[in-house]
Structure formats: C-alpha cells, structure tokens
mmCIF file of C-alpha atoms in Angstrom:
data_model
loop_
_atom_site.group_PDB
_atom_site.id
_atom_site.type_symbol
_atom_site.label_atom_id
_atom_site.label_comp_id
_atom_site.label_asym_id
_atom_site.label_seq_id
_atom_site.Cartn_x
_atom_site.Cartn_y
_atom_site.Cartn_z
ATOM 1 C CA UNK A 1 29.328 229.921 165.786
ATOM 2 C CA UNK A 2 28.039 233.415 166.428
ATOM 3 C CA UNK A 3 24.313 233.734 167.235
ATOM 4 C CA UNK A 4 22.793 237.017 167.571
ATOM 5 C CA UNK A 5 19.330 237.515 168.773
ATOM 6 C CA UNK A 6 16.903 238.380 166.749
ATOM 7 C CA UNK A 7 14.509 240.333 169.081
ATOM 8 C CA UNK A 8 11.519 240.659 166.839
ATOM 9 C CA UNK A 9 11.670 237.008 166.091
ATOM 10 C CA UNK A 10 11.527 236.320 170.012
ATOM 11 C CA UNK A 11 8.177 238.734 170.127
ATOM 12 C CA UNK A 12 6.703 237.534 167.058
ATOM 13 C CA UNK A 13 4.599 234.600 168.109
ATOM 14 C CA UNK A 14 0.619 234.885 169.479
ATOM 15 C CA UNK A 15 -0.201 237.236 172.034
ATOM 16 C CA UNK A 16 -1.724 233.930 174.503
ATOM 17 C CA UNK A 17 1.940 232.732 173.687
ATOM 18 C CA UNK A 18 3.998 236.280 175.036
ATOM 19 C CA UNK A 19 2.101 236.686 177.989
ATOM 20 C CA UNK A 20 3.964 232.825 179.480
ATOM 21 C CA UNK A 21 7.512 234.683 178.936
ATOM 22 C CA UNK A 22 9.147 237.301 180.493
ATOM 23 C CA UNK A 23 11.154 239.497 177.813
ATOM 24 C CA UNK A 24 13.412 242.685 179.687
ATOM 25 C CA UNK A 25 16.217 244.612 178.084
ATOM 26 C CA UNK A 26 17.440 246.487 181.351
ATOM 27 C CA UNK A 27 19.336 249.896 181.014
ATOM 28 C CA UNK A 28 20.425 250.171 185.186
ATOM 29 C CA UNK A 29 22.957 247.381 186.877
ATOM 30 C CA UNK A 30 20.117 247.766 189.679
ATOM 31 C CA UNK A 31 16.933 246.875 187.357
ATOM 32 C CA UNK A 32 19.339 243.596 185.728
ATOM 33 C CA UNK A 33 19.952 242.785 189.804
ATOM 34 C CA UNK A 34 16.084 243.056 190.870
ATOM 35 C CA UNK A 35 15.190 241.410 187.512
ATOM 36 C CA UNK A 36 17.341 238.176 188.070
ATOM 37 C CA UNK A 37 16.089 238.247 192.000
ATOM 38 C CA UNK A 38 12.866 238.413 191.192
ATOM 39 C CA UNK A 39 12.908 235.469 188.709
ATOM 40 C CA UNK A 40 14.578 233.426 191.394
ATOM 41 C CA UNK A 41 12.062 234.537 194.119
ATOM 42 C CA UNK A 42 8.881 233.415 191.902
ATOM 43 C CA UNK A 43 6.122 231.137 193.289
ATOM 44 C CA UNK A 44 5.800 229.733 189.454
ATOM 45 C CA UNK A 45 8.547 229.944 187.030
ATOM 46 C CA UNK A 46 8.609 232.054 183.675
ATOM 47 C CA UNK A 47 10.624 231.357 181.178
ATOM 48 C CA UNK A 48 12.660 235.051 181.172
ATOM 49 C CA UNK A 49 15.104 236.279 178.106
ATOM 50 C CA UNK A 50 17.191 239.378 178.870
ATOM 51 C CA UNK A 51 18.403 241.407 175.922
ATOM 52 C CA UNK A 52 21.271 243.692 177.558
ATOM 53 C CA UNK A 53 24.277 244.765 175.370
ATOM 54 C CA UNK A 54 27.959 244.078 177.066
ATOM 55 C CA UNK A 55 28.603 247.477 176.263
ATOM 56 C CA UNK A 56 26.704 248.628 179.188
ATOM 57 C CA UNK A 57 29.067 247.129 181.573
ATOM 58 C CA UNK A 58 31.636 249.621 180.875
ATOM 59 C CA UNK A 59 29.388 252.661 180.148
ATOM 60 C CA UNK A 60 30.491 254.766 182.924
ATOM 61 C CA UNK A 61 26.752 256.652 182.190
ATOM 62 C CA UNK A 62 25.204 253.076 183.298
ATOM 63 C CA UNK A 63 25.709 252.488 187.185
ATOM 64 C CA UNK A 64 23.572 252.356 189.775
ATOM 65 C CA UNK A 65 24.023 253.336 193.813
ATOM 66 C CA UNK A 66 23.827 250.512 196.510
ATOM 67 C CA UNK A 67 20.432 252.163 197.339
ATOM 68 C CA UNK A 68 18.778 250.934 194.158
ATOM 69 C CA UNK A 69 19.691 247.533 195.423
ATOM 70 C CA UNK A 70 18.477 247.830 198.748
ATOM 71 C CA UNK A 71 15.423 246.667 200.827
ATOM 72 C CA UNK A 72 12.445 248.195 199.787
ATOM 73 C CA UNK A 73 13.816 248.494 196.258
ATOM 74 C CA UNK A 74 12.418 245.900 192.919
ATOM 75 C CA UNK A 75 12.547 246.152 189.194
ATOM 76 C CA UNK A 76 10.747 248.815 187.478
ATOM 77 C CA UNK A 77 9.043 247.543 184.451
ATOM 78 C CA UNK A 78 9.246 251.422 183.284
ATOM 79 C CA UNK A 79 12.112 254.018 184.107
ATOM 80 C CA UNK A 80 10.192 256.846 183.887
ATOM 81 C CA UNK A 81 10.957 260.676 182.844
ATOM 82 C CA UNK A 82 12.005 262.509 186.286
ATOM 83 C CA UNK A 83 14.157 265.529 184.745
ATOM 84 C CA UNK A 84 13.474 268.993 184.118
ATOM 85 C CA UNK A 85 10.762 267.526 181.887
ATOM 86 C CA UNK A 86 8.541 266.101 184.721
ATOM 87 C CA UNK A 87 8.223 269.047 186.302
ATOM 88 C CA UNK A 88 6.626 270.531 183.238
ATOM 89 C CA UNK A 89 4.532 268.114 181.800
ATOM 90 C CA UNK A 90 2.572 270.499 179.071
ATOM 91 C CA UNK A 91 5.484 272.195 177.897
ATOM 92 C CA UNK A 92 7.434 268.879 176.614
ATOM 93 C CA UNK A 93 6.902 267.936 172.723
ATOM 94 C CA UNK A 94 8.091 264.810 172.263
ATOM 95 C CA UNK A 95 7.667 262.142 174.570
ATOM 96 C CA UNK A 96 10.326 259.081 173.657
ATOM 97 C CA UNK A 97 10.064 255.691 174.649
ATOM 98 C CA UNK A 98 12.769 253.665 174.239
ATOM 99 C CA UNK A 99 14.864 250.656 175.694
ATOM 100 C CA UNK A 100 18.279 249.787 176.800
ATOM 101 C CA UNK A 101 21.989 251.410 176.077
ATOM 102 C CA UNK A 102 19.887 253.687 173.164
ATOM 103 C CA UNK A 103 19.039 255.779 176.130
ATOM 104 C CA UNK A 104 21.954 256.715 176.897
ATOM 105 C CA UNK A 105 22.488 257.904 173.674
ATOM 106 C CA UNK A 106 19.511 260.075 173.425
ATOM 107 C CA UNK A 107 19.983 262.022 177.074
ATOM 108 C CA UNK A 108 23.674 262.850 175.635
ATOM 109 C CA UNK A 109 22.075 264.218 172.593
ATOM 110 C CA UNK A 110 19.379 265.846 174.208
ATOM 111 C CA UNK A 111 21.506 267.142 176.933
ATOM 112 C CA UNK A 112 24.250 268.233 173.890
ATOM 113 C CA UNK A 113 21.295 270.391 172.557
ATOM 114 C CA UNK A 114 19.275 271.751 175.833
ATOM 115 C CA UNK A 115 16.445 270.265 174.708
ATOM 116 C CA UNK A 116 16.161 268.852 179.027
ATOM 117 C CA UNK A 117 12.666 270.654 179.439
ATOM 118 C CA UNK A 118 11.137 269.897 176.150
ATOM 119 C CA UNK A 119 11.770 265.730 175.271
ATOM 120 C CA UNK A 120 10.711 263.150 177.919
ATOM 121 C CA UNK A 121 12.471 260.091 177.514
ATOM 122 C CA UNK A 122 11.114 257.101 179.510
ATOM 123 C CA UNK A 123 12.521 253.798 179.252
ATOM 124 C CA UNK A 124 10.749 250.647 178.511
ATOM 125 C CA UNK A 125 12.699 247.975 180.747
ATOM 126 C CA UNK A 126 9.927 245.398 180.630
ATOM 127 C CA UNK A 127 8.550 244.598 176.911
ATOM 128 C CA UNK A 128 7.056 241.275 177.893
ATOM 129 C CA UNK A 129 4.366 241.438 179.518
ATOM 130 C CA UNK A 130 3.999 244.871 178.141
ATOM 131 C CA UNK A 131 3.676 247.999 180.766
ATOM 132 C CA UNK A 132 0.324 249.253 179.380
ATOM 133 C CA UNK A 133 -0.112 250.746 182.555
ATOM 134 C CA UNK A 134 2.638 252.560 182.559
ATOM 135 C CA UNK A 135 2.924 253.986 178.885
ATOM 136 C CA UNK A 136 -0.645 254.703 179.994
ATOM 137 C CA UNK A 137 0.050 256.982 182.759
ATOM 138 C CA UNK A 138 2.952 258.805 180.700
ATOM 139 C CA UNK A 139 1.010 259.412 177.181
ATOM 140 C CA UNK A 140 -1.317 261.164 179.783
ATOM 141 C CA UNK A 141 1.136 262.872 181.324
ATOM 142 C CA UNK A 142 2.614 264.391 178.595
ATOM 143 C CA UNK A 143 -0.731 264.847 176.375
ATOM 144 C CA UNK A 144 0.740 267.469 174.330
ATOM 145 C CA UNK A 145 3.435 265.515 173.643
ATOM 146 C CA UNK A 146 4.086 263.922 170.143
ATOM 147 C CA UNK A 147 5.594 260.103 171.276
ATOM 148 C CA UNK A 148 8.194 258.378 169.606
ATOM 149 C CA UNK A 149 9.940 254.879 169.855
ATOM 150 C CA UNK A 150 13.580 254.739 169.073
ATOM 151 C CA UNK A 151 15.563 251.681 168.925
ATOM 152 C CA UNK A 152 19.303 251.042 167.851
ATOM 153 C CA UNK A 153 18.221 248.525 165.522
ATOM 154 C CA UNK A 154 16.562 248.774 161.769
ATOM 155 C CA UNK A 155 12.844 249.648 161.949
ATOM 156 C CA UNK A 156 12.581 245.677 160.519
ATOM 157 C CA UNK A 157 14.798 244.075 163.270
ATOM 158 C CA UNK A 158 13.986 245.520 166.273
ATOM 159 C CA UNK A 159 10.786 245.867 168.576
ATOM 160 C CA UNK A 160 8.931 248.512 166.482
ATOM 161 C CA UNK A 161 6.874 245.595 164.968
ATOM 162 C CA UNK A 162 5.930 244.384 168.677
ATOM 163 C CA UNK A 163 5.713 247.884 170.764
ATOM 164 C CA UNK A 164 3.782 249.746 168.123
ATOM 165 C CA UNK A 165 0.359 248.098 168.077
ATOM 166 C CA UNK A 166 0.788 248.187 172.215
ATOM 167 C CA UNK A 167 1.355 252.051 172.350
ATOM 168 C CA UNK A 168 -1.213 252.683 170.331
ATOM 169 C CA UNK A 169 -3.593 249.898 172.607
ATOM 170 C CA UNK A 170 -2.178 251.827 175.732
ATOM 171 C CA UNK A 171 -3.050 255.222 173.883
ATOM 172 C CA UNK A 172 -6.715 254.100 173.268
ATOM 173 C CA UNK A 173 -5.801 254.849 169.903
ATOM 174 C CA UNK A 174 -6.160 258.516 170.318
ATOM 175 C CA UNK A 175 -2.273 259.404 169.234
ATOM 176 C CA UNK A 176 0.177 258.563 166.434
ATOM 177 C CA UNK A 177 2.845 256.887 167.174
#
C-alpha cells in the first residue's frame, strides 16, 4: 500500500496539541544528523515526525562538511540567509521562507537570474514548535522586504495553512504575508 503524508493533516490539530510533537523537514545531511541526536539525547521524549524527500540523498547541492557534525555543532531550527543578501539587509525585496529540497530549487533560480543581493531565502527546518523567534529576527532584518512562503506542494496540501497565521503572529501582524 502506498501512504503518503499528508503534512497539513499532521499540523492540523489544536495548538495545546502541536506544541507535545516535534515536526522538522531538514534540507542539510548535518541538521537530519543533529535532529535524530538530539531526539535520542532528550531528558523527556517527544514524539518527532521528519518530512525529508529521498531525493535529497542524491542531490549533489544537499551535503554537508564533517564540521557541521562536529562538537560544538546542533540542529538549527532556522537556516538562515548568509549570502550576498545578508550583507545588505535594506536593499533585499523579497524575503522567502521556505522548507526542505524546494530550496534548492529557488537558490538555482535565483542564482540562474542574479537576483543573489536582492531575495533572502531562509529555511524553515523546524515547523513544530514553530521558530517565532527566528522568523522574528529575519522579518526585522529584512524590513523592507516583501516575505513569501513557497512550498512544493498545492497551496491546500502543504504547510501554508499552518505557517501562515505563525508569520503573521511572529510579524506582530505588521506585514502581509
């Protein structure tokens, strides 16, 4: 029987009810290493469901160095922007947040285009518990930014439903997503 996962039908329940999970979609062979260590190092145990396409263990794009796996190194619940576009935070117009392989596909595009200096494209590794703090710090970062979520799936299937209303939370409101 094949059995795909339904992602918005995992997030879909109360919010008292998605804080007791753990729901990651890692994009980095070193965030899916730290991510299963970390789950086995807990004091309590979380129920944890990791959404990571096969296709990323061929994608020559998606590898990691032994560093990333090294002491001193964990999971990052948010990859964040640190091209050309960080070093310029007012000049970049679109600030996308995204999660797993899709990334891939929009640096290629964005790279295709020399667009480097004007989109930021941060990855959202950790959905559950969301990263307020983190989309926090980048909507600030990038104020004159318009932000975006992209996902591979249909607008109806994937995590729009669930990340949306958390953006916006993490936003304060104050921009569109």
């Amino acid at each position: 029987m094949n059995m795909r996962a339904r992602l918005c039908k995992r997030l879909d329940c109360p919010h008292n009810i998605s804080l007791s999970i753990q729901v990651v979609n890692c994009s980095t062979p070193a965030n899916y290493f730290h991510v299963i260590r970390r789950q086995c190092k807990m004091d309590f145990r979380k129920p944890l469901i990791i959404f990571t396409p096969k296709s990323l263990l061929r994608l020559p794009a998606a590898k990691s160095a032994l560093e990333d796996m090294s002491e001193g190194t964990s999971f990052r619940r948010c990859i964040l922007e640190d091209g050309a576009a960080s070093k310029n935070p007012e000049g970049v117009k679109k600030l996308i947040l995204c999660t797993g392989k899709v990334y891939y596909d929009l640096i290629k595009a964005r790279d295709e285009k020399k667009l480097d200096s004007d989109i930021a494209i941060t990855r959202v590794e950790q959905l559950c518990p969301f990263p307020f703090d983190y989309i926090k710090e980048e909507t600030e970062k990038y104020r004159n930014a318009e932000i975006t979520w992209t996902q591979e799936e249909p607008k109806n299937m994937g995590y729009w439903s669930y990340v949306k209303p958390r953006i916006e939370t993490a936003t304060g409101h104050a921009k569109k997503v």
